[in-house]
Amino acid sequence: MFRQVKSAIFWTLLYKFRRRFTIVVVLLSIVLLSQWIYTDIVEYLQLTNQLQYLSFLLPIKWAIILFNIAFSAYLIITIFKPQKEDKKKAEKIIKEQSKKNNDKEIKENDLSPKEKEFLTKKLRNKSEILMDR
């Protein structure tokens, strides 16, 4: 049972954050790819005896690696923070609900006494009527 719960939680989180997860995976694969390319270029430069270019190549490699790792860490850290879009949607929903409540108050004031009675009257369905018998 614990396996099922663990699996359900894992797949739910993976589905919810699939965009960020794919970005993190792509960035980390770029780190591995840059390492592979660097070793290949170093071998080539050693074979052609052009080692003076290694001083340019090493900082570029580490800049790429550190940027990708830092960006991946940022994405992982901010994964559970509420996004601005969610806040805007919540504010919009609250405004719409307050407008609806104001409209209801105005409509209730314009109603006749008989209409107000119908609003407060409890409606009974067929099952409640049968239960009373």
Short mmCIF file of C-alpha atoms in Angstrom, two decimals:
data_model
loop_
_atom_site.label_atom_id
_atom_site.label_comp_id
_atom_site.label_asym_id
_atom_site.label_seq_id
_atom_site.Cartn_x
_atom_site.Cartn_y
_atom_site.Cartn_z
CA MET A 1 0.00 0.00 0.00
CA PHE A 2 2.87 2.36 0.79
CA ARG A 3 4.24 1.72 -2.70
CA GLN A 4 0.95 2.75 -4.27
CA VAL A 5 0.78 5.96 -2.25
CA LYS A 6 4.40 6.77 -3.05
CA SER A 7 3.82 6.08 -6.73
CA ALA A 8 0.65 8.18 -6.79
CA ILE A 9 2.42 11.11 -5.15
CA PHE A 10 5.38 10.80 -7.52
CA TRP A 11 3.26 10.71 -10.67
CA THR A 12 1.01 13.52 -9.44
CA LEU A 13 3.98 15.79 -8.79
CA LEU A 14 5.60 14.78 -12.06
CA TYR A 15 2.40 15.57 -13.97
CA LYS A 16 1.89 18.88 -12.16
CA PHE A 17 5.46 20.09 -12.64
CA ARG A 18 6.30 18.32 -15.90
CA ARG A 19 7.36 21.55 -17.64
CA ARG A 20 9.90 22.47 -14.99
CA PHE A 21 11.05 18.88 -14.70
CA THR A 22 11.78 18.70 -18.43
CA ILE A 23 13.66 22.02 -18.28
CA VAL A 24 15.82 20.73 -15.41
CA VAL A 25 16.53 17.47 -17.26
CA VAL A 26 17.46 19.36 -20.44
CA LEU A 27 19.77 21.71 -18.54
CA LEU A 28 21.53 18.87 -16.77
CA SER A 29 21.91 17.00 -20.05
CA ILE A 30 23.49 20.14 -21.51
CA VAL A 31 26.04 20.00 -18.68
CA LEU A 32 26.91 16.41 -19.58
CA LEU A 33 27.02 17.27 -23.27
CA SER A 34 29.35 20.22 -22.66
CA GLN A 35 31.68 17.96 -20.68
CA TRP A 36 31.75 15.45 -23.54
CA ILE A 37 32.39 18.20 -26.12
CA TYR A 38 35.16 19.66 -23.95
CA THR A 39 37.04 16.35 -23.71
CA ASP A 40 36.70 15.88 -27.45
CA ILE A 41 38.09 19.36 -28.19
CA VAL A 42 40.97 18.90 -25.72
CA GLU A 43 41.96 15.66 -27.47
CA TYR A 44 41.86 17.42 -30.83
CA LEU A 45 43.97 20.34 -29.58
CA GLN A 46 46.52 17.96 -28.08
CA LEU A 47 46.79 16.05 -31.36
CA THR A 48 47.31 19.24 -33.35
CA ASN A 49 49.63 20.81 -30.73
CA GLN A 50 47.48 23.95 -30.33
CA LEU A 51 47.32 23.98 -26.55
CA GLN A 52 47.24 27.80 -26.35
CA TYR A 53 43.47 27.71 -26.98
CA LEU A 54 42.81 25.68 -23.83
CA SER A 55 42.96 28.86 -21.73
CA PHE A 56 39.83 30.12 -23.55
CA LEU A 57 38.05 26.82 -23.59
CA LEU A 58 38.14 25.97 -19.90
CA PRO A 59 36.35 29.14 -18.62
CA ILE A 60 33.68 28.81 -21.30
CA LYS A 61 33.02 25.21 -20.28
CA TRP A 62 32.72 26.08 -16.60
CA ALA A 63 30.52 29.10 -17.32
CA ILE A 64 28.08 26.86 -19.19
CA ILE A 65 28.13 24.22 -16.46
CA LEU A 66 27.70 26.66 -13.57
CA PHE A 67 24.91 28.58 -15.32
CA ASN A 68 22.96 25.40 -16.03
CA ILE A 69 23.37 24.06 -12.49
CA ALA A 70 22.39 27.42 -10.94
CA PHE A 71 19.33 27.74 -13.17
CA SER A 72 18.29 24.15 -12.41
CA ALA A 73 18.64 24.79 -8.67
CA TYR A 74 16.55 27.96 -9.01
CA LEU A 75 13.80 26.06 -10.82
CA ILE A 76 13.79 23.31 -8.20
CA ILE A 77 13.71 25.79 -5.31
CA THR A 78 10.85 27.84 -6.78
CA ILE A 79 8.78 24.83 -7.81
CA PHE A 80 6.45 25.05 -4.79
CA LYS A 81 6.09 28.83 -4.61
CA PRO A 82 2.75 30.15 -5.90
CA GLN A 83 3.10 31.78 -9.25
CA LYS A 84 1.92 35.31 -10.06
CA GLU A 85 -0.65 33.98 -12.51
CA ASP A 86 -2.33 32.00 -9.73
CA LYS A 87 -2.53 35.12 -7.57
CA LYS A 88 -4.04 37.12 -10.43
CA LYS A 89 -6.62 34.42 -11.08
CA ALA A 90 -7.56 34.30 -7.40
CA GLU A 91 -7.96 38.09 -7.26
CA LYS A 92 -10.10 38.03 -10.40
CA ILE A 93 -12.36 35.32 -8.96
CA ILE A 94 -12.76 37.27 -5.71
CA LYS A 95 -13.73 40.41 -7.64
CA GLU A 96 -16.30 38.48 -9.68
CA GLN A 97 -17.82 36.96 -6.55
CA SER A 98 -18.07 40.34 -4.85
CA LYS A 99 -19.84 41.75 -7.93
CA LYS A 100 -22.30 38.85 -7.88
CA ASN A 101 -23.00 39.40 -4.18
CA ASN A 102 -23.66 43.09 -4.81
CA ASP A 103 -26.03 42.20 -7.65
CA LYS A 104 -27.92 39.78 -5.40
CA GLU A 105 -28.35 42.42 -2.70
CA ILE A 106 -29.76 44.87 -5.21
CA LYS A 107 -32.12 42.27 -6.63
CA GLU A 108 -33.37 41.25 -3.18
CA ASN A 109 -34.22 44.85 -2.34
CA ASP A 110 -36.28 45.20 -5.52
CA LEU A 111 -38.39 42.11 -4.80
CA SER A 112 -41.97 42.20 -3.60
CA PRO A 113 -42.87 40.60 -0.23
CA LYS A 114 -44.31 37.53 -1.94
CA GLU A 115 -41.13 37.02 -3.96
CA LYS A 116 -39.04 37.37 -0.79
CA GLU A 117 -41.21 34.70 0.82
CA PHE A 118 -40.47 32.33 -2.07
CA LEU A 119 -36.74 32.96 -1.64
CA THR A 120 -36.80 31.91 2.00
CA LYS A 121 -39.34 29.10 1.62
CA LYS A 122 -37.86 25.62 1.90
CA LEU A 123 -38.49 23.56 -1.19
CA ARG A 124 -39.33 19.96 -0.59
CA ASN A 125 -38.69 17.23 -3.06
CA LYS A 126 -40.73 14.07 -3.57
CA SER A 127 -38.60 11.96 -1.25
CA GLU A 128 -39.13 14.36 1.67
CA ILE A 129 -42.90 14.34 1.07
CA LEU A 130 -42.93 10.52 1.05
CA MET A 131 -40.87 10.42 4.26
CA ASP A 132 -43.43 12.61 6.03
CA ARG A 133 -46.27 10.18 5.18
#
